[in-house]
Coordinates of C-alpha atoms in Angstrom, one line a residue:
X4 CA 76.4 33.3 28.1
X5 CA 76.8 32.1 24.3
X6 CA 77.7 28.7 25.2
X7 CA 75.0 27.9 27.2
X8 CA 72.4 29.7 24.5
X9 CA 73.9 27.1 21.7
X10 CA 74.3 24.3 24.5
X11 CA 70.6 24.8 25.3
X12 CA 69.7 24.4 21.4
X13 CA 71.5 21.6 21.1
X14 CA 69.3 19.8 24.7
X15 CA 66.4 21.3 22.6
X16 CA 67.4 19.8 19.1
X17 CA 67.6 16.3 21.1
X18 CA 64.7 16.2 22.8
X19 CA 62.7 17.5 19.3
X20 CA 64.1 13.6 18.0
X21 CA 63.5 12.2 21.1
X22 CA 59.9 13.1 21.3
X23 CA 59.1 12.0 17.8
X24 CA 61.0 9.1 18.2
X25 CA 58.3 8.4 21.0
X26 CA 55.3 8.9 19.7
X27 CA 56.2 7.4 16.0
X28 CA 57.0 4.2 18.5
X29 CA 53.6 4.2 20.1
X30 CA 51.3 5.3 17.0
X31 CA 53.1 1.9 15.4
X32 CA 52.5 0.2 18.3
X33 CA 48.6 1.1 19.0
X34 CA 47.3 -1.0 16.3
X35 CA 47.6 -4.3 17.9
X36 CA 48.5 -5.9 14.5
X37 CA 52.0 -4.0 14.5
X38 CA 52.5 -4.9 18.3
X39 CA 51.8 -8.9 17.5
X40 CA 54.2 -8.2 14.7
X41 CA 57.2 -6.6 16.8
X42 CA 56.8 -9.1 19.3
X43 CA 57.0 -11.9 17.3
X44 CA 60.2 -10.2 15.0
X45 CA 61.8 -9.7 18.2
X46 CA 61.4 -13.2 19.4
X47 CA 63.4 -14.1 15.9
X48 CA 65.7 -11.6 16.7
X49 CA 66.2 -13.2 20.4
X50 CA 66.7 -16.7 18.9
X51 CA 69.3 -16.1 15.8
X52 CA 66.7 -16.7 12.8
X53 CA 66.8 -13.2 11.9
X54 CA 69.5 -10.0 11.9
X55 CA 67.8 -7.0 13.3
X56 CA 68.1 -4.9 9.8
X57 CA 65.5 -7.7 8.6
X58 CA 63.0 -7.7 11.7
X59 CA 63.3 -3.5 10.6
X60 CA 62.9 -4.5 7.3
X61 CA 60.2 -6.6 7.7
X62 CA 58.3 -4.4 10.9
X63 CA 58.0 -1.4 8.8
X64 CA 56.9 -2.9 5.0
X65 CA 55.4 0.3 3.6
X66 CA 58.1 2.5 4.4
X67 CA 60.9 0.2 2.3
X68 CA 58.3 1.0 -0.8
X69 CA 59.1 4.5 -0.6
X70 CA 62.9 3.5 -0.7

């Protein structure tokens, strides 16, 4: 039927963000540098010093130059 065509899109359009979501996670996360880096921002994070909009802030530096 028509509802399940534009349901299916919809599970499709989902998993298209789901799967980039992924693999922007682990090409960030293969050079070691940027894992050291989330770990530590998450420890902050975990322990008050810093909001998570910072640790974002601070985890992803090049991409608040294009801002």
């Amino acid at each position: 039927s028509g509802a399940l065509a534009v349901r299916r899109r919809e599970q499709d359009a989902r998993r298209l963000w789901q799967l980039i979501e992924e693999e922007l996670l682990a090409r960030y996360l293969e050079d070691p540098a940027n894992a050291a880096r989330l770990a530590d921002l998450e420890e902050r994070v975990r322990a008050g010093e810093i909001t998570p909009g910072l640790a974002l802030d601070l985890a992803l530096p090049r991409l608040n130059k294009t801002v």
